[in-house]
Structure formats: structure tokens, C-alpha cells
Amino acid sequence: MLDFYLIPDHQRQPGYPEEVELELAGELDYKTFGNLQKSGIIGSNYDYYTDFRWDTDIIKQICHKINLNQRLHHGDIENLLAILNKARSLNMGLLAYAD
């Protein structure tokens, strides 16, 4: 699973989420992540097995892509939207850790 943790944009990236008690926002499995990349929602520069970070601007861009492609609303999109909406509601970024 790829775990997404809430993190303020200004906070430095910890070595691991428990180091600073980050809150889990949600998770995506390998198949879902791949489907979202194939549909162009998640950029090909992100790797499922490599930790990465999305700041609030990147989250807004991803949400914009989803809104432009309303026809793409399926289970995979809904899973990602739940994670993104949680981060947006708290004005936070996301830190993804492959486990």
C-alpha cells in the first residue's frame, strides 16, 4: 500500500511518518495508483514504490484535472478524491510512503 499522510507545506519532510506523528489521510493500492496514472490524473513522474510529497498547489492541480474529466469518476478516482479532499479541507499537503 501507498500511505498518504497529512503534512503542512512548511514542515520539513521527516524520515518516517511516526517521527512527527503525522495523521494518515488514506491509502492507495498498486492497481489503483496505476489506473490513476494511465488516466493522466497522477503524473508519470511519481513512482508507487518511492516516497513522494504533494504540496497544496499540486493537490489543487490534481483536483483540477479530475474536475476537467468528469467522465473519469469511478472507484479509483473516488479513493483519491477522499484523500485529496481531506488534505484540502485542512489546507495541508500530503506525504506518500510506500510500505
Short mmCIF file of N, CA and C in Angstrom, two decimals:
data_model
loop_
_atom_site.label_atom_id
_atom_site.label_comp_id
_atom_site.label_asym_id
_atom_site.label_seq_id
_atom_site.Cartn_x
_atom_site.Cartn_y
_atom_site.Cartn_z
N MET A 1 0.83 -1.19 0.00
CA MET A 1 0.00 0.00 0.00
C MET A 1 0.87 1.25 0.00
N LEU A 2 0.32 2.28 -0.60
CA LEU A 2 0.94 3.60 -0.58
C LEU A 2 0.13 4.44 0.41
N ASP A 3 0.73 4.77 1.53
CA ASP A 3 0.06 5.52 2.59
C ASP A 3 0.29 7.01 2.40
N PHE A 4 -0.79 7.79 2.51
CA PHE A 4 -0.72 9.25 2.39
C PHE A 4 -0.95 9.87 3.76
N TYR A 5 -0.01 10.71 4.17
CA TYR A 5 -0.09 11.39 5.46
C TYR A 5 -0.24 12.89 5.25
N LEU A 6 -1.02 13.53 6.12
CA LEU A 6 -1.19 14.97 6.08
C LEU A 6 0.06 15.65 6.62
N ILE A 7 0.50 16.70 5.92
CA ILE A 7 1.69 17.44 6.38
C ILE A 7 1.57 18.89 5.91
N PRO A 8 1.82 19.85 6.79
CA PRO A 8 1.81 21.25 6.36
C PRO A 8 2.92 21.49 5.32
N ASP A 9 2.65 22.37 4.38
CA ASP A 9 3.64 22.67 3.33
C ASP A 9 4.98 23.13 3.90
N HIS A 10 4.93 23.88 4.99
CA HIS A 10 6.16 24.47 5.54
C HIS A 10 6.97 23.48 6.39
N GLN A 11 6.40 22.35 6.74
CA GLN A 11 7.10 21.38 7.60
C GLN A 11 8.10 20.57 6.79
N ARG A 12 9.28 20.39 7.36
CA ARG A 12 10.29 19.57 6.68
C ARG A 12 9.82 18.12 6.63
N GLN A 13 10.33 17.41 5.65
CA GLN A 13 9.93 16.02 5.47
C GLN A 13 10.66 15.13 6.48
N PRO A 14 9.91 14.42 7.31
CA PRO A 14 10.56 13.53 8.27
C PRO A 14 11.06 12.25 7.59
N GLY A 15 11.92 11.54 8.28
CA GLY A 15 12.42 10.27 7.75
C GLY A 15 11.33 9.23 7.65
N TYR A 16 10.38 9.28 8.58
CA TYR A 16 9.24 8.36 8.57
C TYR A 16 8.09 9.06 9.29
N PRO A 17 6.83 8.73 8.97
CA PRO A 17 5.68 9.48 9.49
C PRO A 17 5.55 9.47 11.01
N GLU A 18 5.92 8.37 11.65
CA GLU A 18 5.79 8.28 13.11
C GLU A 18 6.75 9.22 13.84
N GLU A 19 7.78 9.65 13.13
CA GLU A 19 8.78 10.55 13.73
C GLU A 19 8.13 11.83 14.25
N VAL A 20 7.13 12.31 13.54
CA VAL A 20 6.45 13.56 13.93
C VAL A 20 4.94 13.35 14.08
N GLU A 21 4.52 12.10 14.19
CA GLU A 21 3.11 11.76 14.41
C GLU A 21 2.18 12.36 13.36
N LEU A 22 2.48 12.12 12.09
CA LEU A 22 1.62 12.59 11.01
C LEU A 22 0.34 11.77 10.98
N GLU A 23 -0.76 12.42 10.61
CA GLU A 23 -2.06 11.75 10.53
C GLU A 23 -2.23 11.09 9.17
N LEU A 24 -2.65 9.84 9.17
CA LEU A 24 -2.91 9.11 7.94
C LEU A 24 -4.17 9.67 7.27
N ALA A 25 -4.05 10.05 6.00
CA ALA A 25 -5.19 10.58 5.24
C ALA A 25 -5.88 9.49 4.43
N GLY A 26 -5.14 8.45 4.08
CA GLY A 26 -5.70 7.36 3.28
C GLY A 26 -4.60 6.60 2.59
N GLU A 27 -5.01 5.64 1.76
CA GLU A 27 -4.02 4.81 1.08
C GLU A 27 -4.55 4.37 -0.27
N LEU A 28 -3.61 4.07 -1.17
CA LEU A 28 -3.94 3.55 -2.49
C LEU A 28 -3.16 2.26 -2.72
N ASP A 29 -3.80 1.30 -3.34
CA ASP A 29 -3.08 0.08 -3.69
C ASP A 29 -2.41 0.26 -5.05
N TYR A 30 -1.59 -0.71 -5.41
CA TYR A 30 -0.80 -0.62 -6.64
C TYR A 30 -1.68 -0.49 -7.88
N LYS A 31 -2.73 -1.29 -7.96
CA LYS A 31 -3.61 -1.27 -9.13
C LYS A 31 -4.30 0.09 -9.28
N THR A 32 -4.82 0.62 -8.19
CA THR A 32 -5.48 1.92 -8.22
C THR A 32 -4.51 3.01 -8.66
N PHE A 33 -3.31 3.02 -8.09
CA PHE A 33 -2.30 4.00 -8.44
C PHE A 33 -1.99 3.92 -9.94
N GLY A 34 -1.81 2.71 -10.44
CA GLY A 34 -1.54 2.51 -11.87
C GLY A 34 -2.67 3.00 -12.75
N ASN A 35 -3.91 2.72 -12.36
CA ASN A 35 -5.07 3.19 -13.13
C ASN A 35 -5.12 4.71 -13.17
N LEU A 36 -4.81 5.35 -12.06
CA LEU A 36 -4.82 6.81 -11.99
C LEU A 36 -3.70 7.41 -12.84
N GLN A 37 -2.58 6.73 -12.94
CA GLN A 37 -1.51 7.20 -13.82
C GLN A 37 -1.92 7.02 -15.28
N LYS A 38 -2.50 5.89 -15.63
CA LYS A 38 -2.93 5.64 -17.01
C LYS A 38 -3.96 6.65 -17.47
N SER A 39 -4.82 7.09 -16.55
CA SER A 39 -5.85 8.07 -16.91
C SER A 39 -5.32 9.50 -16.88
N GLY A 40 -4.05 9.69 -16.49
CA GLY A 40 -3.43 11.01 -16.50
C GLY A 40 -3.68 11.84 -15.26
N ILE A 41 -4.32 11.27 -14.26
CA ILE A 41 -4.61 12.02 -13.04
C ILE A 41 -3.34 12.17 -12.19
N ILE A 42 -2.61 11.10 -12.04
CA ILE A 42 -1.32 11.14 -11.33
C ILE A 42 -0.22 11.10 -12.39
N GLY A 43 0.70 12.03 -12.28
CA GLY A 43 1.79 12.13 -13.25
C GLY A 43 2.68 10.91 -13.29
N SER A 44 3.25 10.66 -14.45
CA SER A 44 4.14 9.50 -14.63
C SER A 44 5.47 9.68 -13.89
N ASN A 45 5.74 10.88 -13.40
CA ASN A 45 6.97 11.12 -12.66
C ASN A 45 6.91 10.59 -11.22
N TYR A 46 5.73 10.14 -10.79
CA TYR A 46 5.59 9.56 -9.45
C TYR A 46 5.65 8.05 -9.54
N ASP A 47 6.38 7.46 -8.60
CA ASP A 47 6.57 6.01 -8.58
C ASP A 47 5.91 5.44 -7.32
N TYR A 48 5.16 4.37 -7.49
CA TYR A 48 4.44 3.75 -6.38
C TYR A 48 5.38 3.31 -5.26
N TYR A 49 6.57 2.89 -5.61
CA TYR A 49 7.49 2.35 -4.62
C TYR A 49 8.48 3.36 -4.06
N THR A 50 8.34 4.62 -4.45
CA THR A 50 9.23 5.67 -4.00
C THR A 50 8.42 6.73 -3.25
N ASP A 51 8.87 7.10 -2.07
CA ASP A 51 8.18 8.12 -1.29
C ASP A 51 8.18 9.44 -2.06
N PHE A 52 7.07 10.18 -1.95
CA PHE A 52 6.98 11.49 -2.60
C PHE A 52 6.05 12.39 -1.80
N ARG A 53 6.05 13.67 -2.19
CA ARG A 53 5.27 14.68 -1.47
C ARG A 53 4.47 15.52 -2.46
N TRP A 54 3.23 15.82 -2.10
CA TRP A 54 2.40 16.75 -2.85
C TRP A 54 2.09 17.93 -1.95
N ASP A 55 2.48 19.14 -2.35
CA ASP A 55 2.10 20.32 -1.58
C ASP A 55 0.69 20.75 -1.98
N THR A 56 0.18 21.79 -1.35
CA THR A 56 -1.20 22.20 -1.61
C THR A 56 -1.42 22.61 -3.07
N ASP A 57 -0.41 23.17 -3.72
CA ASP A 57 -0.55 23.56 -5.13
C ASP A 57 -0.70 22.33 -6.03
N ILE A 58 0.08 21.31 -5.78
CA ILE A 58 -0.02 20.08 -6.58
C ILE A 58 -1.38 19.43 -6.35
N ILE A 59 -1.85 19.43 -5.11
CA ILE A 59 -3.17 18.86 -4.81
C ILE A 59 -4.25 19.61 -5.59
N LYS A 60 -4.16 20.94 -5.64
CA LYS A 60 -5.13 21.73 -6.42
C LYS A 60 -5.07 21.36 -7.90
N GLN A 61 -3.87 21.17 -8.43
CA GLN A 61 -3.72 20.79 -9.84
C GLN A 61 -4.35 19.43 -10.12
N ILE A 62 -4.15 18.49 -9.24
CA ILE A 62 -4.73 17.15 -9.43
C ILE A 62 -6.26 17.24 -9.36
N CYS A 63 -6.78 17.99 -8.41
CA CYS A 63 -8.24 18.17 -8.31
C CYS A 63 -8.78 18.84 -9.56
N HIS A 64 -8.04 19.78 -10.12
CA HIS A 64 -8.46 20.45 -11.35
C HIS A 64 -8.53 19.45 -12.50
N LYS A 65 -7.54 18.57 -12.61
CA LYS A 65 -7.56 17.53 -13.65
C LYS A 65 -8.80 16.65 -13.51
N ILE A 66 -9.12 16.30 -12.29
CA ILE A 66 -10.29 15.46 -12.04
C ILE A 66 -11.56 16.19 -12.45
N ASN A 67 -11.67 17.48 -12.09
CA ASN A 67 -12.86 18.26 -12.44
C ASN A 67 -13.02 18.44 -13.94
N LEU A 68 -11.90 18.52 -14.67
CA LEU A 68 -11.97 18.66 -16.12
C LEU A 68 -12.41 17.37 -16.80
N ASN A 69 -12.22 16.27 -16.13
CA ASN A 69 -12.54 14.96 -16.70
C ASN A 69 -13.63 14.28 -15.87
N GLN A 70 -14.80 14.89 -15.82
CA GLN A 70 -15.89 14.36 -15.01
C GLN A 70 -16.23 12.91 -15.36
N ARG A 71 -16.00 12.52 -16.60
CA ARG A 71 -16.33 11.16 -17.03
C ARG A 71 -15.47 10.11 -16.34
N LEU A 72 -14.38 10.56 -15.73
CA LEU A 72 -13.45 9.63 -15.10
C LEU A 72 -13.86 9.24 -13.68
N HIS A 73 -14.99 9.73 -13.21
CA HIS A 73 -15.37 9.45 -11.82
C HIS A 73 -15.76 7.99 -11.66
N HIS A 74 -14.82 7.23 -11.18
CA HIS A 74 -15.02 5.81 -10.89
C HIS A 74 -14.38 5.53 -9.54
N GLY A 75 -14.38 4.30 -9.11
CA GLY A 75 -13.88 3.95 -7.78
C GLY A 75 -12.48 4.44 -7.49
N ASP A 76 -11.58 4.34 -8.48
CA ASP A 76 -10.20 4.78 -8.28
C ASP A 76 -10.14 6.28 -8.01
N ILE A 77 -10.91 7.04 -8.77
CA ILE A 77 -10.96 8.49 -8.59
C ILE A 77 -11.53 8.83 -7.21
N GLU A 78 -12.60 8.13 -6.84
CA GLU A 78 -13.23 8.40 -5.55
C GLU A 78 -12.27 8.15 -4.39
N ASN A 79 -11.48 7.10 -4.48
CA ASN A 79 -10.48 6.82 -3.43
C ASN A 79 -9.48 7.96 -3.32
N LEU A 80 -8.97 8.41 -4.46
CA LEU A 80 -8.01 9.51 -4.44
C LEU A 80 -8.67 10.80 -3.96
N LEU A 81 -9.88 11.08 -4.43
CA LEU A 81 -10.57 12.30 -4.02
C LEU A 81 -10.78 12.37 -2.51
N ALA A 82 -11.08 11.25 -1.89
CA ALA A 82 -11.26 11.24 -0.44
C ALA A 82 -9.98 11.70 0.26
N ILE A 83 -8.84 11.25 -0.24
CA ILE A 83 -7.55 11.64 0.33
C ILE A 83 -7.28 13.12 0.06
N LEU A 84 -7.48 13.54 -1.19
CA LEU A 84 -7.22 14.93 -1.57
C LEU A 84 -8.14 15.89 -0.82
N ASN A 85 -9.42 15.54 -0.70
CA ASN A 85 -10.38 16.42 -0.02
C ASN A 85 -10.06 16.58 1.45
N LYS A 86 -9.56 15.53 2.07
CA LYS A 86 -9.16 15.63 3.47
C LYS A 86 -8.01 16.63 3.62
N ALA A 87 -7.03 16.53 2.73
CA ALA A 87 -5.90 17.47 2.77
C ALA A 87 -6.35 18.89 2.47
N ARG A 88 -7.20 19.06 1.47
CA ARG A 88 -7.66 20.40 1.11
C ARG A 88 -8.47 21.04 2.23
N SER A 89 -9.30 20.26 2.90
CA SER A 89 -10.13 20.81 3.97
C SER A 89 -9.29 21.33 5.13
N LEU A 90 -8.11 20.79 5.30
CA LEU A 90 -7.21 21.21 6.37
C LEU A 90 -6.08 22.10 5.87
N ASN A 91 -6.10 22.43 4.57
CA ASN A 91 -5.06 23.25 3.93
C ASN A 91 -3.67 22.66 4.19
N MET A 92 -3.55 21.37 3.90
CA MET A 92 -2.29 20.67 4.11
C MET A 92 -1.87 19.94 2.85
N GLY A 93 -0.60 19.60 2.81
CA GLY A 93 -0.08 18.77 1.74
C GLY A 93 -0.16 17.31 2.14
N LEU A 94 0.37 16.47 1.26
CA LEU A 94 0.37 15.03 1.51
C LEU A 94 1.78 14.47 1.32
N LEU A 95 2.10 13.53 2.15
CA LEU A 95 3.37 12.83 2.07
C LEU A 95 3.05 11.36 1.86
N ALA A 96 3.54 10.80 0.76
CA ALA A 96 3.25 9.40 0.42
C ALA A 96 4.43 8.52 0.78
N TYR A 97 4.14 7.47 1.52
CA TYR A 97 5.15 6.49 1.91
C TYR A 97 4.74 5.12 1.40
N ALA A 98 5.62 4.48 0.69
CA ALA A 98 5.37 3.10 0.24
C ALA A 98 5.70 2.18 1.40
N ASP A 99 4.76 1.30 1.71
CA ASP A 99 5.06 0.35 2.79
C ASP A 99 5.01 -1.08 2.32
#
